mmCIF file of N, CA and C in Angstrom:
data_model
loop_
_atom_site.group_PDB
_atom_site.id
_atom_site.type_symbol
_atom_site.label_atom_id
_atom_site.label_comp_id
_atom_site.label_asym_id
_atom_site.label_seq_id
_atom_site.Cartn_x
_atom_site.Cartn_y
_atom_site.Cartn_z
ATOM 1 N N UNK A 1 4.825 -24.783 -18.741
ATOM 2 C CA UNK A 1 3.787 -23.933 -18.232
ATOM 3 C C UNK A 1 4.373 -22.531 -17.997
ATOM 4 N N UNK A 2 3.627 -21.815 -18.512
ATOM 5 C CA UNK A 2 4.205 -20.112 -18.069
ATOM 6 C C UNK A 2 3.684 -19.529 -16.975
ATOM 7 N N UNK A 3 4.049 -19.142 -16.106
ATOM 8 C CA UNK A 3 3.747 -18.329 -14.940
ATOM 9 C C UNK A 3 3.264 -16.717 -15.273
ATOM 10 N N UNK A 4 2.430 -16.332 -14.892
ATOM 11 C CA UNK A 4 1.910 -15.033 -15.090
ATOM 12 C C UNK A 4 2.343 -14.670 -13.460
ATOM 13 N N UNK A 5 3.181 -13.525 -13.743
ATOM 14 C CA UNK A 5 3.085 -12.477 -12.426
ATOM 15 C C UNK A 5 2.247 -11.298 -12.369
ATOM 16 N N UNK A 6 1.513 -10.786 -11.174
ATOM 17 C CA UNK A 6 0.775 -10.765 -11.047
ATOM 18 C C UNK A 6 1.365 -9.298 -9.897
ATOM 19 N N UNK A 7 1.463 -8.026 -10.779
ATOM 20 C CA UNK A 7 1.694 -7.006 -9.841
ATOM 21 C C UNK A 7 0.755 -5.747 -9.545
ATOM 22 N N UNK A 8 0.384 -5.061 -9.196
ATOM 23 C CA UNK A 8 -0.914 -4.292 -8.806
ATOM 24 C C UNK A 8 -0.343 -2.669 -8.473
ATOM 25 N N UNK A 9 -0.797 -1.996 -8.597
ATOM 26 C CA UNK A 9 -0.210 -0.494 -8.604
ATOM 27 C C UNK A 9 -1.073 0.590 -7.264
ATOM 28 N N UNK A 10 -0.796 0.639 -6.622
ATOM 29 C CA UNK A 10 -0.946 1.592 -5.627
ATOM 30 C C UNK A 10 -0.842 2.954 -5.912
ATOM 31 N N UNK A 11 -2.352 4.029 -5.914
ATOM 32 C CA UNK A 11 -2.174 5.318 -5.927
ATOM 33 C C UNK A 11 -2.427 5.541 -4.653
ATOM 34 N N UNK A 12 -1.833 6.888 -4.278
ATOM 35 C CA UNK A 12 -1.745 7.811 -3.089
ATOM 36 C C UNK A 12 -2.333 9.018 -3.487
ATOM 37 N N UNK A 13 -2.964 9.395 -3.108
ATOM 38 C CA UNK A 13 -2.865 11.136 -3.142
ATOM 39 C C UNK A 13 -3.187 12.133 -2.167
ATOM 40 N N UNK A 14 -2.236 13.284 -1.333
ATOM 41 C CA UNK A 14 -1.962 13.393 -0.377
ATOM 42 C C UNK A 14 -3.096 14.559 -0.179
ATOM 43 N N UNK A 15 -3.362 14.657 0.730
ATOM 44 C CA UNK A 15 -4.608 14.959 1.110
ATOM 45 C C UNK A 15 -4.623 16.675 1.142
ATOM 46 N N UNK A 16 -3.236 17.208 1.540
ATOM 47 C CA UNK A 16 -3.008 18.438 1.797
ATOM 48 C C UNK A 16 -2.565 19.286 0.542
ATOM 49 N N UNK A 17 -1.986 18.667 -0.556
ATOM 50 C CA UNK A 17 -1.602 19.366 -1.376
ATOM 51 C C UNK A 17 -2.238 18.789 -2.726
ATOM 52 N N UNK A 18 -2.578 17.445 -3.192
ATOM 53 C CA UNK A 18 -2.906 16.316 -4.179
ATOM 54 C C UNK A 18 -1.786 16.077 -4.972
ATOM 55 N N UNK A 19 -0.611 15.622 -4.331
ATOM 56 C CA UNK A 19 0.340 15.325 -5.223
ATOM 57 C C UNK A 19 -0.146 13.527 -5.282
ATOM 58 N N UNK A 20 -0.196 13.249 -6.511
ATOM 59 C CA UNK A 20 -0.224 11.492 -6.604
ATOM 60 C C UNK A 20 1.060 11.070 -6.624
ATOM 61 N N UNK A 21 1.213 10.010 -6.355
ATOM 62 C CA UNK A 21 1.842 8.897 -5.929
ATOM 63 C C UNK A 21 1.667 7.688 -6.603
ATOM 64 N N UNK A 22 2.354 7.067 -7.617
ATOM 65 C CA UNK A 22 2.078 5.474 -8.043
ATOM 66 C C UNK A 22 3.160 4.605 -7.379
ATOM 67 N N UNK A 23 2.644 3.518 -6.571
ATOM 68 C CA UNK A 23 3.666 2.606 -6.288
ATOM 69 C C UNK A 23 2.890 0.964 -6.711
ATOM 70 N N UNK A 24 4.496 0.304 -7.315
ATOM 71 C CA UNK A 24 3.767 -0.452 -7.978
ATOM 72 C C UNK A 24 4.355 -1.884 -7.306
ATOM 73 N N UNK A 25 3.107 -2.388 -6.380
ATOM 74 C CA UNK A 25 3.911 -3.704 -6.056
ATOM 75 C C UNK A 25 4.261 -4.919 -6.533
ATOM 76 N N UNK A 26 5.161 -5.663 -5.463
ATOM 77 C CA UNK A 26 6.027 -6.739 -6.684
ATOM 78 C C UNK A 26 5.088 -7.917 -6.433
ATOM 79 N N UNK A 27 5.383 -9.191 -6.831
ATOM 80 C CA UNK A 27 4.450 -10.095 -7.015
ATOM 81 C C UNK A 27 4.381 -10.441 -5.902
ATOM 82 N N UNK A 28 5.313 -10.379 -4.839
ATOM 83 C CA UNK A 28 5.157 -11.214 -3.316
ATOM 84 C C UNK A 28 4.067 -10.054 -2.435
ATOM 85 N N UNK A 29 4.546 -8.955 -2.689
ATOM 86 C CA UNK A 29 3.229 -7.438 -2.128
ATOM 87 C C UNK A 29 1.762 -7.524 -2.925
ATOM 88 N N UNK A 30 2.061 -7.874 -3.918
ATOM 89 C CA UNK A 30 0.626 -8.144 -4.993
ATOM 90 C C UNK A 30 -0.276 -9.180 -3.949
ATOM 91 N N UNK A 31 0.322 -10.351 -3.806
ATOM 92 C CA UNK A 31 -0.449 -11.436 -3.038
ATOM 93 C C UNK A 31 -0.864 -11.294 -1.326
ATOM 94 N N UNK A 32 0.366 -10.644 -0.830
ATOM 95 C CA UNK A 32 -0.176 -10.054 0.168
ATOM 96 C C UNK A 32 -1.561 -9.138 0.251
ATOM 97 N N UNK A 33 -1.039 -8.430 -0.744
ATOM 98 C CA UNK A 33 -2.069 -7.172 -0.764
ATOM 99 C C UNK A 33 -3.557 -7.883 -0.932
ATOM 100 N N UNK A 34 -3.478 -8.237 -1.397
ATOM 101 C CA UNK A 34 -5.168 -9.448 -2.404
ATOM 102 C C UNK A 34 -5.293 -9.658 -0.683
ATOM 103 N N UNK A 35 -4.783 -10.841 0.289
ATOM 104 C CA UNK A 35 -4.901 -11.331 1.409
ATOM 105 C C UNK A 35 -5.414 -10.285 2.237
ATOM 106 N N UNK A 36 -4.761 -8.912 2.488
ATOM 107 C CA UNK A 36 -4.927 -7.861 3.289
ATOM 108 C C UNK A 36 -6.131 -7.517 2.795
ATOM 109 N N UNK A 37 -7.182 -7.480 1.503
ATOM 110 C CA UNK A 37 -8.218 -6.925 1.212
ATOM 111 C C UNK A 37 -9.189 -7.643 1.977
ATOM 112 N N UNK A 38 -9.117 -9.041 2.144
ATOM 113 C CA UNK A 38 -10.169 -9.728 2.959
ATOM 114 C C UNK A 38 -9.869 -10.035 4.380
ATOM 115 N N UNK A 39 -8.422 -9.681 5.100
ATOM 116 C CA UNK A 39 -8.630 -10.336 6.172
ATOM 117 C C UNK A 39 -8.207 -9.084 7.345
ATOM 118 N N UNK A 40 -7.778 -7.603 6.352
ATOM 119 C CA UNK A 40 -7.546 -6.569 6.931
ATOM 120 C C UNK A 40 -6.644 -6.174 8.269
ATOM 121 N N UNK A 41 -6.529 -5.546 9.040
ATOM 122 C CA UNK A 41 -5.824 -5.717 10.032
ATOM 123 C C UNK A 41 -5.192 -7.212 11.278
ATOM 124 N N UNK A 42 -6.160 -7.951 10.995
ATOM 125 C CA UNK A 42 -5.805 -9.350 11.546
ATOM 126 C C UNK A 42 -4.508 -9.935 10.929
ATOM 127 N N UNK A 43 -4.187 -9.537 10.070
ATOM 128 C CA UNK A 43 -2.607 -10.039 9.823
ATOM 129 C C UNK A 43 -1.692 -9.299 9.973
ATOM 130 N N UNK A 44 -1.628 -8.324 10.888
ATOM 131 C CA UNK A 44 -0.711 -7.676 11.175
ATOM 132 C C UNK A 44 -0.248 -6.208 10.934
ATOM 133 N N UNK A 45 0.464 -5.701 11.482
ATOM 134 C CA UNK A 45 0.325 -4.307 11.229
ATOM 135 C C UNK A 45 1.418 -3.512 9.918
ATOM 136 N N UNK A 46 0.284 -2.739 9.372
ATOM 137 C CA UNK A 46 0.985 -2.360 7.700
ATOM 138 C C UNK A 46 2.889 -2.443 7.277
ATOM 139 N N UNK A 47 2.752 -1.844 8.552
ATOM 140 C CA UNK A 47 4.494 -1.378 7.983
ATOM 141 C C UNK A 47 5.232 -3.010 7.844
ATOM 142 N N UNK A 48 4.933 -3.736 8.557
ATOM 143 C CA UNK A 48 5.393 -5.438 8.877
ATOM 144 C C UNK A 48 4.980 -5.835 7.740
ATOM 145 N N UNK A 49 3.865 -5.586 6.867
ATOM 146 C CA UNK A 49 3.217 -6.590 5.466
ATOM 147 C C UNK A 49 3.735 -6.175 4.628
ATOM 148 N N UNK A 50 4.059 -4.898 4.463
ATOM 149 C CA UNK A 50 4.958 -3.788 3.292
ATOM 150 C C UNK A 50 5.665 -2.915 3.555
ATOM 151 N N UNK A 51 7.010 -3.228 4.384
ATOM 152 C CA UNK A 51 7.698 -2.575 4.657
ATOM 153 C C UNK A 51 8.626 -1.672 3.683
ATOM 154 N N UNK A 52 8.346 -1.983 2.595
ATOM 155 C CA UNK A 52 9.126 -1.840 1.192
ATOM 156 C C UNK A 52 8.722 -0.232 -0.036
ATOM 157 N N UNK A 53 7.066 -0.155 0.899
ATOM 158 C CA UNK A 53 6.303 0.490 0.662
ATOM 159 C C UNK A 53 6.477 2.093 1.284
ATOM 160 N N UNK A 54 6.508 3.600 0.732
ATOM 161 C CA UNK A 54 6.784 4.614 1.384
ATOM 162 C C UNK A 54 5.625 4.695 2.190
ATOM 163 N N UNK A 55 5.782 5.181 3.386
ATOM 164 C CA UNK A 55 4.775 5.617 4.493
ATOM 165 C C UNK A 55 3.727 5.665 4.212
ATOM 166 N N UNK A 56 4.054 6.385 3.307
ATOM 167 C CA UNK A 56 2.309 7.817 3.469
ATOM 168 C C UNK A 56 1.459 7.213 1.941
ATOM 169 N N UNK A 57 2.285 6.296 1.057
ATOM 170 C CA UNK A 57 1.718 5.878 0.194
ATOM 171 C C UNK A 57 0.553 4.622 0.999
ATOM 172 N N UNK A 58 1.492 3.888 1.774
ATOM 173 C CA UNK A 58 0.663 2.570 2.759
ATOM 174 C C UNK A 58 -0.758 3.501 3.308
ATOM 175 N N UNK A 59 -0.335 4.486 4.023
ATOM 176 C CA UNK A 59 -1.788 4.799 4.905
ATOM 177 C C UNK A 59 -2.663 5.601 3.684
ATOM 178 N N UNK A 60 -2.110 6.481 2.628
ATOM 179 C CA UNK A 60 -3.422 6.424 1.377
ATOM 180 C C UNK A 60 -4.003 5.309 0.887
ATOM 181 N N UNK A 61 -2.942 4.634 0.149
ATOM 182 C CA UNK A 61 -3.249 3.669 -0.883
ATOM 183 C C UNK A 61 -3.722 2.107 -0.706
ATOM 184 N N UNK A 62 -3.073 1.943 0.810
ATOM 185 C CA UNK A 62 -3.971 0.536 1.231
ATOM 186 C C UNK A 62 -4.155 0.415 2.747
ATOM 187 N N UNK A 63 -4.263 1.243 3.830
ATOM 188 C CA UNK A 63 -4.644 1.108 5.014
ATOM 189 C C UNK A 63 -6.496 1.366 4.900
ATOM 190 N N UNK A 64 -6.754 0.280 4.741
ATOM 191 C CA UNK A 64 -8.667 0.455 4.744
ATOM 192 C C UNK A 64 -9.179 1.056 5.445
ATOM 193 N N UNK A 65 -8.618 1.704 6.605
ATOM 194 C CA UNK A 65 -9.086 2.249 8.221
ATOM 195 C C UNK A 65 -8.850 3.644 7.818
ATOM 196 N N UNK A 66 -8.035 4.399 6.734
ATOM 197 C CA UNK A 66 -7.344 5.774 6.321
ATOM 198 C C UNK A 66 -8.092 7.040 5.749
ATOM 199 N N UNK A 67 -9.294 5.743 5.170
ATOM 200 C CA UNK A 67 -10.363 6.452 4.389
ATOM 201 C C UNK A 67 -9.597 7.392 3.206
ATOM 202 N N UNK A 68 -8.559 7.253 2.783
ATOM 203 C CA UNK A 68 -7.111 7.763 1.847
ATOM 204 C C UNK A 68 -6.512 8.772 2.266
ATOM 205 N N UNK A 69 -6.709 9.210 3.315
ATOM 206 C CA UNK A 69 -5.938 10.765 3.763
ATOM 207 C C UNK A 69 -4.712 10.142 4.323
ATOM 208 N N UNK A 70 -3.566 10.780 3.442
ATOM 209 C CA UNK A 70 -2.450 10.745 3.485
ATOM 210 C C UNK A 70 -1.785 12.216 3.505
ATOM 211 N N UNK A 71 -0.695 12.149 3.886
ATOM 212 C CA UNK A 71 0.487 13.243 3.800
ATOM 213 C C UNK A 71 1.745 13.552 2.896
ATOM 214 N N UNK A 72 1.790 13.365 1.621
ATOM 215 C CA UNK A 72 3.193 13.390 1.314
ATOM 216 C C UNK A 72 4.056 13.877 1.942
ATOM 217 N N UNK A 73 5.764 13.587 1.713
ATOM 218 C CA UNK A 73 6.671 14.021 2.099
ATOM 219 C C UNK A 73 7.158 15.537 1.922
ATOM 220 N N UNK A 74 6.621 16.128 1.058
ATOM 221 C CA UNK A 74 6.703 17.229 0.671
ATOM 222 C C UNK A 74 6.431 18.298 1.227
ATOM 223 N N UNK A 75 4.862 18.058 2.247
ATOM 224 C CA UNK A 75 3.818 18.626 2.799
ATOM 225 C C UNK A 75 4.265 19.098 4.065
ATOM 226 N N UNK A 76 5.629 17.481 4.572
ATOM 227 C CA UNK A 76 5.813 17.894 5.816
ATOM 228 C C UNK A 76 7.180 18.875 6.397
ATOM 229 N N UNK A 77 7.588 19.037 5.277
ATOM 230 C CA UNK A 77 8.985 20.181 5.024
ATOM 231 C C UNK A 77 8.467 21.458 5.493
#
């Protein structure tokens, strides 16, 4: 039997300047992520589910509460 992995790509784009951002998660963040779409903050808080993930990509690209306004790193220099 072959296993299909199953990884999902995260855009960001920062609210102050529009630099995008692709981050592409791995199969264990993929499945999380799917979980986090239906059960949202009740499992815990972002940085703990994807710690692996840059900041400001998490609160664009998958904090549902963010409405996508993010900051790149760039922005805050």
């Amino acid at each position: 039997m072959i296993e299909e992995q199953v990884c999902i790509d995260i855009v960001a784009k920062c609210s102050c300047c529009g630099n995008v951002e692709i981050y592409t998660l791995n199969e264990e963040e993929s499945l999380m992520y799917v979980k986090y779409l239906d059960y949202g903050r009740k499992m815990g808080y972002l940085q703990d589910l994807f710690p692996n993930v840059p900041a400001w990509i998490r609160s664009g690209g998958i904090d549902q509460y963010s409405n996508g306004f993010c900051i790149c790193p760039h922005c805050y220099e």
